[in-house]
Coordinates of C-alpha atoms in Angstrom, one line a residue:
X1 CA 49.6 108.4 78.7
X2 CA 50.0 107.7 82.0
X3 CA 52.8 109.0 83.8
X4 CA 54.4 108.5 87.5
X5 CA 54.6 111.6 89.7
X6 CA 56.4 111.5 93.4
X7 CA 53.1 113.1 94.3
X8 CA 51.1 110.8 93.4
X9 CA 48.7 110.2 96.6
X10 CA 49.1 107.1 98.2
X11 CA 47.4 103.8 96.7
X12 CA 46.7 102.5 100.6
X13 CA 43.0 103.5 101.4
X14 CA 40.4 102.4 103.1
X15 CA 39.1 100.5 99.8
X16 CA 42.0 99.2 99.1
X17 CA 41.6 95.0 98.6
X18 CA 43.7 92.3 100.6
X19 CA 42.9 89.1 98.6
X20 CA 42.6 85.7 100.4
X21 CA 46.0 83.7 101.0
X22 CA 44.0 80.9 99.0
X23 CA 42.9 82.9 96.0
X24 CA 45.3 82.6 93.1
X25 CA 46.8 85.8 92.2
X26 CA 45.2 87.0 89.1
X27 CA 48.0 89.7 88.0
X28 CA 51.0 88.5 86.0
X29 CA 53.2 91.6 84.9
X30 CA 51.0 94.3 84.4
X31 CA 50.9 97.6 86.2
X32 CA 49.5 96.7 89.9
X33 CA 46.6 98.9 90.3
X34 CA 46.6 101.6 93.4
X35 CA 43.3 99.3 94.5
X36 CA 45.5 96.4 94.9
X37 CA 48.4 98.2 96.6
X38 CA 48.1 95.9 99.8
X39 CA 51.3 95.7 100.6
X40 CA 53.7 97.4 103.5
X41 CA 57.4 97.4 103.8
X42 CA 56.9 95.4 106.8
X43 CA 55.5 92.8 104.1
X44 CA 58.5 93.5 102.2
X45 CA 60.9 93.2 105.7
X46 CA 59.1 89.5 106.1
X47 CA 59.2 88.2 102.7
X48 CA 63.2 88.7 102.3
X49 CA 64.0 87.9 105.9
X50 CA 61.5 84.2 105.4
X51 CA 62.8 83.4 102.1
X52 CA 66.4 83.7 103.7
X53 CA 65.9 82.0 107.1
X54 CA 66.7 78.7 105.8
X55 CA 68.6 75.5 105.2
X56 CA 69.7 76.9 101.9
X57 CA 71.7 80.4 103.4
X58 CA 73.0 77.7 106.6
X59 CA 74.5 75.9 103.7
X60 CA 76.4 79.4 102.5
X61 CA 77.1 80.1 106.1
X62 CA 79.6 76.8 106.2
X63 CA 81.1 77.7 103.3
X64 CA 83.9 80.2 105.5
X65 CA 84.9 77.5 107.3
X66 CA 84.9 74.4 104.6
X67 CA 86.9 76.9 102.8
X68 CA 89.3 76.5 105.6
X69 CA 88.6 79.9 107.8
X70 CA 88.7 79.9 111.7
X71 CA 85.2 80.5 113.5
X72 CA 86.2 83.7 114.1
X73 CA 87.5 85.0 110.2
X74 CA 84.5 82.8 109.3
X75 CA 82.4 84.9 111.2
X76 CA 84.0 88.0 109.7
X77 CA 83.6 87.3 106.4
X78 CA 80.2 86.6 106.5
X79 CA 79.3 89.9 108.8
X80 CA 81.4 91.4 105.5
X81 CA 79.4 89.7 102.8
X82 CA 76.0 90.4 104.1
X83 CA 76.6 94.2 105.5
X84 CA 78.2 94.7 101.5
X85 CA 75.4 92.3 99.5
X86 CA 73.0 94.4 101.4
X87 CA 73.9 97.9 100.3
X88 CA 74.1 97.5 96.9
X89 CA 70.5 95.5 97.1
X90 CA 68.8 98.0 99.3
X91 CA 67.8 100.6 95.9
X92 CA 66.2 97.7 94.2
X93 CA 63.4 97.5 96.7
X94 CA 62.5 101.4 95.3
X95 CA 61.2 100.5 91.5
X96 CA 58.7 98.1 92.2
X97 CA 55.8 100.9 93.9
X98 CA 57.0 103.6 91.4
X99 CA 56.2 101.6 88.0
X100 CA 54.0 99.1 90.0
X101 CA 55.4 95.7 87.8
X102 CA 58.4 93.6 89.0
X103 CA 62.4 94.4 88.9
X104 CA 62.8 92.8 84.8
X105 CA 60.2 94.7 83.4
X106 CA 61.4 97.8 85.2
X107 CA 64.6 97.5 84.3
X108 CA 63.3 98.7 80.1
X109 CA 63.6 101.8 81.7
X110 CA 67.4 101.9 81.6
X111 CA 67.9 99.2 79.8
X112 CA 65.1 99.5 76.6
X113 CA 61.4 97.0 77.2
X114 CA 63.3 94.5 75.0
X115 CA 66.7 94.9 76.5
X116 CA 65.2 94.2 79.5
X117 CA 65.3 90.9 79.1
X118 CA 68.9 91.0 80.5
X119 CA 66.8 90.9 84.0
X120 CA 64.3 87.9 82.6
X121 CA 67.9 85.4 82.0
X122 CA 69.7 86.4 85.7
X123 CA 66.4 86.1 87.3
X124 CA 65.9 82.7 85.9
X125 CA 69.4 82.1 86.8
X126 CA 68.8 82.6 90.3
X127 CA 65.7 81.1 90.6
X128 CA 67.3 78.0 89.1
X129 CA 70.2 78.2 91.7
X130 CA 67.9 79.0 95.1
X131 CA 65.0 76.7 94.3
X132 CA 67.8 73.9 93.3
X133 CA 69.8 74.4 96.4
X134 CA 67.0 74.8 98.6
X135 CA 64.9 71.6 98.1
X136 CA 68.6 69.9 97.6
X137 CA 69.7 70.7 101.3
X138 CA 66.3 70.9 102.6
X139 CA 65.4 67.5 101.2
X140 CA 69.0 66.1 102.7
X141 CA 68.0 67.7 106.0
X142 CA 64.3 65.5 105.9
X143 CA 66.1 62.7 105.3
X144 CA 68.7 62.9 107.2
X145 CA 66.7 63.6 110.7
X146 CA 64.3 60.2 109.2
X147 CA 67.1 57.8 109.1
X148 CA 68.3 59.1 112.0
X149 CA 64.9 59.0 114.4
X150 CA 63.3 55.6 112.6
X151 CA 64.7 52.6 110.5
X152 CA 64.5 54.1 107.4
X153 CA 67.2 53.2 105.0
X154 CA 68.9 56.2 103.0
X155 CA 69.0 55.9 99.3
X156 CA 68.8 58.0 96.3
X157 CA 65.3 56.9 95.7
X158 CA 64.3 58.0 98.8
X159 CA 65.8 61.6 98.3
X160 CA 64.6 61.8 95.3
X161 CA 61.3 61.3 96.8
X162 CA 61.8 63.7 99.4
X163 CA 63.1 66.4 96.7
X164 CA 59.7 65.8 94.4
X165 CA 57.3 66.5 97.7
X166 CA 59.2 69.3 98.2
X167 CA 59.5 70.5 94.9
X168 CA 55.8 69.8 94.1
X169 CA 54.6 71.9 96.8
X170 CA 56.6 75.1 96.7
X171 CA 54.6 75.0 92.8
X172 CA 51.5 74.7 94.1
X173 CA 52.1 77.6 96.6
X174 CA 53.8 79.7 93.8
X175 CA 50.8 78.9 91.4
X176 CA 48.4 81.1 94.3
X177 CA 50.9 83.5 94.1
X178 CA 51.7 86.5 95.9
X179 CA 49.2 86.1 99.1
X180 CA 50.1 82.5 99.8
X181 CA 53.3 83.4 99.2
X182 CA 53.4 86.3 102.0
X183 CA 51.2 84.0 104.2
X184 CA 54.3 81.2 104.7
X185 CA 56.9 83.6 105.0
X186 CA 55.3 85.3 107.8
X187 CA 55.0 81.9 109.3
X188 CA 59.3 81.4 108.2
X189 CA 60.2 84.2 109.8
X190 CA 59.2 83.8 113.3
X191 CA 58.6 79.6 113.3
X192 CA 62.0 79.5 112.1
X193 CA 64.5 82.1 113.8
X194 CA 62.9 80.1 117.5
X195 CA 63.9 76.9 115.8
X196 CA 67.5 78.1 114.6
X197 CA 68.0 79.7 118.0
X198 CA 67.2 76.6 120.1
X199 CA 70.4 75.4 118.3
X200 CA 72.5 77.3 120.7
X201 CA 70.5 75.0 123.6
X202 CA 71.6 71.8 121.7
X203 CA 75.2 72.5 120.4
X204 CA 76.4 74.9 123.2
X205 CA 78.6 72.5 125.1
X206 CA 80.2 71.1 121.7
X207 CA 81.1 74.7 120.5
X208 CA 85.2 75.7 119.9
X209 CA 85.2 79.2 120.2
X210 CA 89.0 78.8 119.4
X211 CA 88.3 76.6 116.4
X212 CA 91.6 77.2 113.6
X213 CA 92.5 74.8 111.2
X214 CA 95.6 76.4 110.6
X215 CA 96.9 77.8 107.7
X216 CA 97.4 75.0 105.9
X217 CA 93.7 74.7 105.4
X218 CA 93.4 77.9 103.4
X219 CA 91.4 76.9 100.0
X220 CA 93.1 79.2 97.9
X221 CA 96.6 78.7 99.7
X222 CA 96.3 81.7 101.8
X223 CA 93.9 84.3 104.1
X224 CA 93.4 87.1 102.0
X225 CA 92.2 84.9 98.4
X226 CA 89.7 82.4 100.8
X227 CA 88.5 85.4 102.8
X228 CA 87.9 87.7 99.8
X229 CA 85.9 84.3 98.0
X230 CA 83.9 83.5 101.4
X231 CA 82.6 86.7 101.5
X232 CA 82.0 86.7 98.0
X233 CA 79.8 83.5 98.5
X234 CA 77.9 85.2 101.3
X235 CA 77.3 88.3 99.6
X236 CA 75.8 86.3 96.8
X237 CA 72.7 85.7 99.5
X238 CA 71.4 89.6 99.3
X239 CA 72.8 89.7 96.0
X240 CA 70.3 86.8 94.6
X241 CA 67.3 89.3 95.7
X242 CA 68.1 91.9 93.4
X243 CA 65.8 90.5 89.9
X244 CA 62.9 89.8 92.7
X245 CA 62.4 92.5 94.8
X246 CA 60.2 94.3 92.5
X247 CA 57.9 91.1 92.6
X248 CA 56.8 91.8 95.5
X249 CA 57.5 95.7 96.4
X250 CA 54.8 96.3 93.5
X251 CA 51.7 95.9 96.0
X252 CA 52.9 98.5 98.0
X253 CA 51.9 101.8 97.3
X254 CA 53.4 104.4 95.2
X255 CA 53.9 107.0 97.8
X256 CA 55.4 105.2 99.8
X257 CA 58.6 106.7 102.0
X258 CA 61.8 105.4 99.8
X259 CA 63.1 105.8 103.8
X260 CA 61.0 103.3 104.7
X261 CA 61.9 100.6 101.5
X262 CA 65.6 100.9 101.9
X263 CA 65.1 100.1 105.7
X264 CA 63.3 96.9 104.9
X265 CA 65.5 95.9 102.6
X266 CA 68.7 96.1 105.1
X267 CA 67.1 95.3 108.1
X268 CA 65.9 91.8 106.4
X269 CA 69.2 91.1 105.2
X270 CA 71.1 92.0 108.1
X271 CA 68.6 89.6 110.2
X272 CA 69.7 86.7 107.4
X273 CA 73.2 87.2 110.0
X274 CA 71.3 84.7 112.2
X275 CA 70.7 81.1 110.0
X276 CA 74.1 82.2 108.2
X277 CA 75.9 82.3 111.6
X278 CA 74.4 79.4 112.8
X279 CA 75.8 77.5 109.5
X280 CA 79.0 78.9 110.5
X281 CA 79.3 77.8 114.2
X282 CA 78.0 74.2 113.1
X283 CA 80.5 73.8 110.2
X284 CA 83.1 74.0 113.0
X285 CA 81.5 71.3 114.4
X286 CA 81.8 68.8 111.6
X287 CA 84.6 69.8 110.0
X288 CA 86.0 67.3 107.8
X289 CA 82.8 65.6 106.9
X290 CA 81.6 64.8 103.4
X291 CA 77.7 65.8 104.4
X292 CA 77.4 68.3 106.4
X293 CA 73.3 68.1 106.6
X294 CA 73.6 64.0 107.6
X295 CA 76.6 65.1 110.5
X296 CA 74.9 67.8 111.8
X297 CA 72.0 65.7 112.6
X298 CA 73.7 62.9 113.7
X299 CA 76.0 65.0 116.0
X300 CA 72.2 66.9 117.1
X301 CA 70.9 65.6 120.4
X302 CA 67.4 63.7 119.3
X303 CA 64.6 66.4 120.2
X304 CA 66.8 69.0 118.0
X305 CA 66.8 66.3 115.3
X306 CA 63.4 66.1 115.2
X307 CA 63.2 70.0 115.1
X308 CA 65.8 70.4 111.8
X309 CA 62.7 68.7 109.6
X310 CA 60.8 71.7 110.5
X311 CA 63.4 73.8 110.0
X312 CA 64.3 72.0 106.9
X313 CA 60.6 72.0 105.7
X314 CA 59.5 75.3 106.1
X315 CA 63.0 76.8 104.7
X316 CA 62.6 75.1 101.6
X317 CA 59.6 76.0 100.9
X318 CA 59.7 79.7 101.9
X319 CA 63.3 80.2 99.5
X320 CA 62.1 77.6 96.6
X321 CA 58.5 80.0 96.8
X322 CA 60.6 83.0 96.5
X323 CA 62.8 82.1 93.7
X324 CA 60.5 80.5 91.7
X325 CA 57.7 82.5 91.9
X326 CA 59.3 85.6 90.3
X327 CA 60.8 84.2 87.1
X328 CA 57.6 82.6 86.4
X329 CA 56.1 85.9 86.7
X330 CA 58.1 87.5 84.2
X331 CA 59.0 84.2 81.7
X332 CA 55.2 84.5 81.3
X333 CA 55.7 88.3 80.0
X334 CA 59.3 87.3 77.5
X335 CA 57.0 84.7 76.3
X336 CA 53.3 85.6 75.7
X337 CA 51.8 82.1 75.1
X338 CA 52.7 81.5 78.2
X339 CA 50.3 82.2 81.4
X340 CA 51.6 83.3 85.0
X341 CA 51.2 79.4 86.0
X342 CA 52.2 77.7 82.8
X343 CA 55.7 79.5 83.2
X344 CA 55.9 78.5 87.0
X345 CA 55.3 75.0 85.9
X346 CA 58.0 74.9 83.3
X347 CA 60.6 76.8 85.5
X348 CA 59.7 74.5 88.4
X349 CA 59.3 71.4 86.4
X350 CA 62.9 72.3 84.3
X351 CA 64.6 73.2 88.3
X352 CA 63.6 70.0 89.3
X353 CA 65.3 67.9 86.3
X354 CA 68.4 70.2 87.7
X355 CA 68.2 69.1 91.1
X356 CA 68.4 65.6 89.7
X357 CA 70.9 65.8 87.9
X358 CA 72.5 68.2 89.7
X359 CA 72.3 66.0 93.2
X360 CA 73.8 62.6 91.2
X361 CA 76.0 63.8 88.8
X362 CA 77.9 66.3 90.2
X363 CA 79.7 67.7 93.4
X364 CA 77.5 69.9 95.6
X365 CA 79.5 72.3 96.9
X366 CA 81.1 72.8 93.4
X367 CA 78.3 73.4 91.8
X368 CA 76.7 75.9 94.3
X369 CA 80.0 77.6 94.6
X370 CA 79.8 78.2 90.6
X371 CA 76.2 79.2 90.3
X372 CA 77.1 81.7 93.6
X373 CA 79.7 83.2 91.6
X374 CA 78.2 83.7 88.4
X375 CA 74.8 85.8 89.6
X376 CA 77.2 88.0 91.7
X377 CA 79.4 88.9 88.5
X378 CA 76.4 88.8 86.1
X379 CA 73.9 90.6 88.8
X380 CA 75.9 93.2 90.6
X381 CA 76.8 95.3 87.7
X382 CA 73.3 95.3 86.4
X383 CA 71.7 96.4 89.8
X384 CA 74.5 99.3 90.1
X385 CA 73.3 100.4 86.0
X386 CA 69.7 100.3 87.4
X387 CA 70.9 102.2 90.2
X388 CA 72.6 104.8 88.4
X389 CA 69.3 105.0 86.1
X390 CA 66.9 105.5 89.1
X391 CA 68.9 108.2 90.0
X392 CA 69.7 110.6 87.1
X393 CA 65.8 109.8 86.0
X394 CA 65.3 111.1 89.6
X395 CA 63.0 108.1 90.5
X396 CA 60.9 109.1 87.8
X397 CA 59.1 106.1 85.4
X398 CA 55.9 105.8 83.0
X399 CA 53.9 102.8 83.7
X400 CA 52.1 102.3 80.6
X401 CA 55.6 103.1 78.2
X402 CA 57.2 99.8 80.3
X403 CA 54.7 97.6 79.3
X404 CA 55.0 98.4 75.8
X405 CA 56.7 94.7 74.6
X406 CA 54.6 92.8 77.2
X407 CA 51.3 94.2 75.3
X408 CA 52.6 93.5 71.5
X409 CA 53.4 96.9 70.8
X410 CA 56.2 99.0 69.6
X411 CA 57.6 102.7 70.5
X412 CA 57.2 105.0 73.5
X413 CA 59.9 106.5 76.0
X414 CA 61.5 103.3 76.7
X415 CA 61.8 102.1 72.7
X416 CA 65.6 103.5 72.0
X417 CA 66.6 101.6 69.3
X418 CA 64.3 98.9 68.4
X419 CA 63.5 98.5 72.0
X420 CA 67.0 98.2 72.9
X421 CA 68.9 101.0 74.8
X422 CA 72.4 99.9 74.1
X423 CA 73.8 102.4 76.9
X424 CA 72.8 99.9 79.2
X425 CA 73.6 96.8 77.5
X426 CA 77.3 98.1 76.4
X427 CA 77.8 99.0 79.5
X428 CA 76.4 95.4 81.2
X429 CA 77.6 93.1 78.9
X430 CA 81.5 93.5 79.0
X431 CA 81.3 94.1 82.8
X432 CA 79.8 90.7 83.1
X433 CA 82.6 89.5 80.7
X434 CA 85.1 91.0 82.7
X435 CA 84.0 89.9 85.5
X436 CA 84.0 86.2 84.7
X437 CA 87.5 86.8 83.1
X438 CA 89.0 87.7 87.0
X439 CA 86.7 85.4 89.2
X440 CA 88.2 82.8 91.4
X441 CA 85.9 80.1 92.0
X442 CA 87.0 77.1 91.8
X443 CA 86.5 74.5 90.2
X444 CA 84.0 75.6 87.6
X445 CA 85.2 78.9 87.0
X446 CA 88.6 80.2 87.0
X447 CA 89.3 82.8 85.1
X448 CA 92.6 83.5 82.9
X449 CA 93.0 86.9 85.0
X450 CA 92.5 85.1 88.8
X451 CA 95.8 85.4 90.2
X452 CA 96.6 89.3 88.7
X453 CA 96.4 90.3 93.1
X454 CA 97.9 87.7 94.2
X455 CA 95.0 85.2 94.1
X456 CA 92.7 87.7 96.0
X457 CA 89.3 87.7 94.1
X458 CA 88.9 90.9 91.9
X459 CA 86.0 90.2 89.5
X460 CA 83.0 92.1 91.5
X461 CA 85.5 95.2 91.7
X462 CA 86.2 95.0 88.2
X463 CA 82.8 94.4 87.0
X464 CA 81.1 96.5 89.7
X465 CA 83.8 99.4 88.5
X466 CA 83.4 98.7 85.2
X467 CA 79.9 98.8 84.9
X468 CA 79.8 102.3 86.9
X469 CA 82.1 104.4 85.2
X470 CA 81.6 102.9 81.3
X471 CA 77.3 103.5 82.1
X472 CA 77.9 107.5 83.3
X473 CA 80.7 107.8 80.2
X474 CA 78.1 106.5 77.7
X475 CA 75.5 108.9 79.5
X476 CA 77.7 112.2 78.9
X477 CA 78.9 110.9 75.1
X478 CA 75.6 109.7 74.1
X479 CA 72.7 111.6 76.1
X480 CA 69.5 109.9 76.3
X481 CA 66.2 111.4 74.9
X482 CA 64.6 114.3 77.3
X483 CA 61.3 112.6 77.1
X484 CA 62.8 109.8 79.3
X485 CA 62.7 112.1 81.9
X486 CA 60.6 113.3 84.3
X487 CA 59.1 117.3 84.6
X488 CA 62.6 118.3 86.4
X489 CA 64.8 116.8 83.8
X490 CA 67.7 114.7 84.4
X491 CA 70.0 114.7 87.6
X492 CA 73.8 115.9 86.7
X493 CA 73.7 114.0 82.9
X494 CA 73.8 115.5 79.7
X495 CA 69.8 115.3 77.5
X496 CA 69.0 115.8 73.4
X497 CA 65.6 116.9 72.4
X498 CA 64.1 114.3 69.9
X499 CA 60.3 113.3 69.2
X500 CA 59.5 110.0 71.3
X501 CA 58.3 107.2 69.3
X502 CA 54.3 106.9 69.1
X503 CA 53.0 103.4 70.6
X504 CA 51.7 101.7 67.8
X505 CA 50.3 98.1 67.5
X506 CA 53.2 95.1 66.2
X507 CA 50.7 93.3 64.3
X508 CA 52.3 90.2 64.1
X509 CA 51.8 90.0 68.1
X510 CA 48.3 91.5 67.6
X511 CA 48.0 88.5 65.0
X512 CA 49.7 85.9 67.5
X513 CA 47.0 87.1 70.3
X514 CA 43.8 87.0 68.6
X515 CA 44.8 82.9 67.1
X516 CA 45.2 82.9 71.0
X517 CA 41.9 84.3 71.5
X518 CA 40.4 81.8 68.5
X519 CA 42.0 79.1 70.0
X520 CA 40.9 79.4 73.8
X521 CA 37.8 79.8 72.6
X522 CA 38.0 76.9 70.6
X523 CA 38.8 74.6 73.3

């Protein structure tokens, strides 16, 4: 059985194979072979800071000030939400080289290989949210900048054309996969921060640095309940990374310095500081409009004007990529008749019907401020369990026990009960529950517990608390088997000695493959 060692030698070697950016990825979520460990935190650095340097995190950055900040609290808050979003993301870059498969399937480790599936739903949640509001305001930003250069017309045709180009071709990049993938976000990050930056050129002289709506202006009716929910909607940013970062931290290679991953992860996040800041000095700037992508361009002088479609373009694709490339990755593994690119094409082709309806039937900013909020409540307390996991395993995993349910079998060190280990899950579940019961984010949820401080927003501190000390309790009551551990045991938590479960074959999966097999071959 194979089994991950921290001294494994390092996968990166001279015969180690960079595929072209226009060969479509062949790995789904199996174990990444140490051949195909291509990868450097420098990749990992780009793909997080590209996939962030868009139109979509702009749009978060104005939240602050639509929620009624000054520039300055505006800018505090965000500075706040990042700094926080980012440390509790940072450990999630670590699992993806030590099992060598994505964040979901990693997660059976603390969680059970069919508990994991906890990680499958919030990452399709958030791919659902980021692709949705990034070919939304993207799409808005194209348009926009056309009827404001030529005598276009705006209409809800025409943005719904502009959302289906969009849409079509962050699918086809996502169906290549990984190396396209790292290809345009290379391109995002340095095309894109140039762009964003020139904005300083074309708004300068309109800037308020003294800009304070006054009190009054307070969403929640006072500073301490909108600051605490604009940070909140910020932090959701770094936050949304957490189900993905295995994606693509599984080409790099095992031995890899966890130094060296952590640093990525922060630095990339801390650079997201400069589209979200830009969002926030232009919200200031049209404060009080409806739209803020149409008033932005038409307050932009005409050569930055034409610049926000390229801004707008290559943001939307770089996030929607991002989002949706992962979930189809691992919807593809929850449901076996399902290839890496079929999934993509149903997760993409279901966002899209979203951003539809989504765009016509309901109020923007509501509905982002809703979906925000939810994968911080549901997310957060599920990365600080797989936190707490990675470190009382001492970083140790086996790669062939997590693929256990992808493969149609049963057993091994990650089966607990029935492939569920409910340590995880009881401590998850009500944190989440919890959470939602205390969060403040109006209008879609409001909890019955909201105004317990005063209208401040409690829910991550309850969930985030929650989830902590109820996990380590359940650790201590209920040990967890000794072969779930590495050589060195377990790190300051309790162990029982049982036998682990022998991998077997489920034969009605082994059944469901080879009618696969018969029907492939069929065809």
């Amino acid at each position: 059985m194979s089994e991950l060692q921290h001294d494994a030698a390092p996968g990166a070697t001279s015969e180690v194979r960079r595929p072209r950016a226009t060969e479509v990825e062949q790995h789904g979520i199996d174990t990444i072979p140490p051949e195909h460990r291509h990868s450097r935190p420098l990749d990992l650095f780009r793909i997080q800071f590209g996939g962030a340097n868009t139109f979509a995190t702009i749009i978060l950055g104005t939240f602050p000030v639509l929620l009624g900040l000054s520039l300055w609290q505006a800018v505090a808050a965000t500075v706040v939400g990042v700094v926080v979003g980012s440390l509790f993301l940072m450990p999630m870059g670590l699992f993806g080289p030590l099992t060598g498969t994505n964040n979901a399937v990693s997660s059976g480790a603390h969680f059970g290989v069919r508990g994991r599936v906890v990680g499958s739903f919030l990452s399709l949640l958030t791919a659902i949210a980021f692709y949705s509001i990034s070919v939304w305001v993207s799409g808005d930003a194209v348009v926009g900048a056309l009827v404001r250069l030529t005598s276009i017309n705006d209409s809800e045709l025409l943005r719904g054309i502009v959302y289906a180009i969009l849409g079509a071709i962050v699918i086809v990049v996502v169906i290549y996969g990984y190396a396209f993938m790292l290809l345009v976000n290379k391109i995002v990050v340095v095309g894109n921060t140039v762009l964003i930056l020139l904005g300083a050129f074309a708004y300068t002289s309109k800037v308020d640095l003294g800009y304070d709506p006054g009190s009054s202006a307070y969403a929640l009716g006072s500073f301490w309940p909108t600051f605490v929910l604009s940070a909140l909607i910020v932090m959701g940013n770094p936050i949304s990374f957490g189900a993905f970062l295995g994606d693509w931290s599984r080409y790099i290679p095992k031995a890899t310095s966890a130094t060296r991953l952590l640093g990525a992860t922060f630095g990339a996040q801390l650079m997201t500081l400069v589209p979200f800041l830009f969002g926030v000095v232009t919200a200031t700037l049209v404060a009080g409009d409806a739209d803020y992508v149409v008033a932005l361009i038409n307050l932009s002088p005409a050569w930055y004007a034409v610049l926000l479609i390229v801004v707008a373009f290559l943001g939307g694709l770089s996030t929607g990529i991002t989002s949706l490339y992962g979930t189809g990755l691992d919807f593809s593994s929850v449901f076996p008749r399902l290839s890496r690119v079929q999934a993509s094409l149903f997760i993409g082709s279901l966002a899209f019907v979203f951003i539809l309806v989504g765009r016509l039937a309901f109020d923007l900013v509501g509905s982002v401020n809703a979906f925000i909020g939810a994968i911080v409540i549901c997310t957060t307390p599920w990365m600080v369990i797989m936190t707490i996991g990675y470190v009382v395993r001492r970083g140790y995993y086996r790669e062939s026990d997590l693929q256990v349910f992808n493969q149609g079998r049963l057993g091994g060190a990650y089966w607990f009960n029935a492939g569920v280990n409910w340590r995880g899950m009881a401590a998850w579940i009500p944190s989440a529950i919890l959470g939602l019961l205390f969060a403040n984010y109006p209008p879609l949820i409001e909890g019955p517990f909201r105004n317990v401080a005063g209208g401040v927003d409690l829910s991550l501190v309850v969930a985030i608390g929650f989830a902590a000390i109820s996990y380590v309790v359940l650790l201590y009551v209920f040990p967890e088997p000794r072969y779930a551990f590495g050589p060195d045991g377990s790190r300051w938590v309790p162990t029982r000695d049982v036998t682990m479960p022998e991998i077997t074959d489920d034969h009605r999966a082994s059944e469901h493959r080879a009618r696969k097999r018969a029907t492939v071959g069929e065809a």
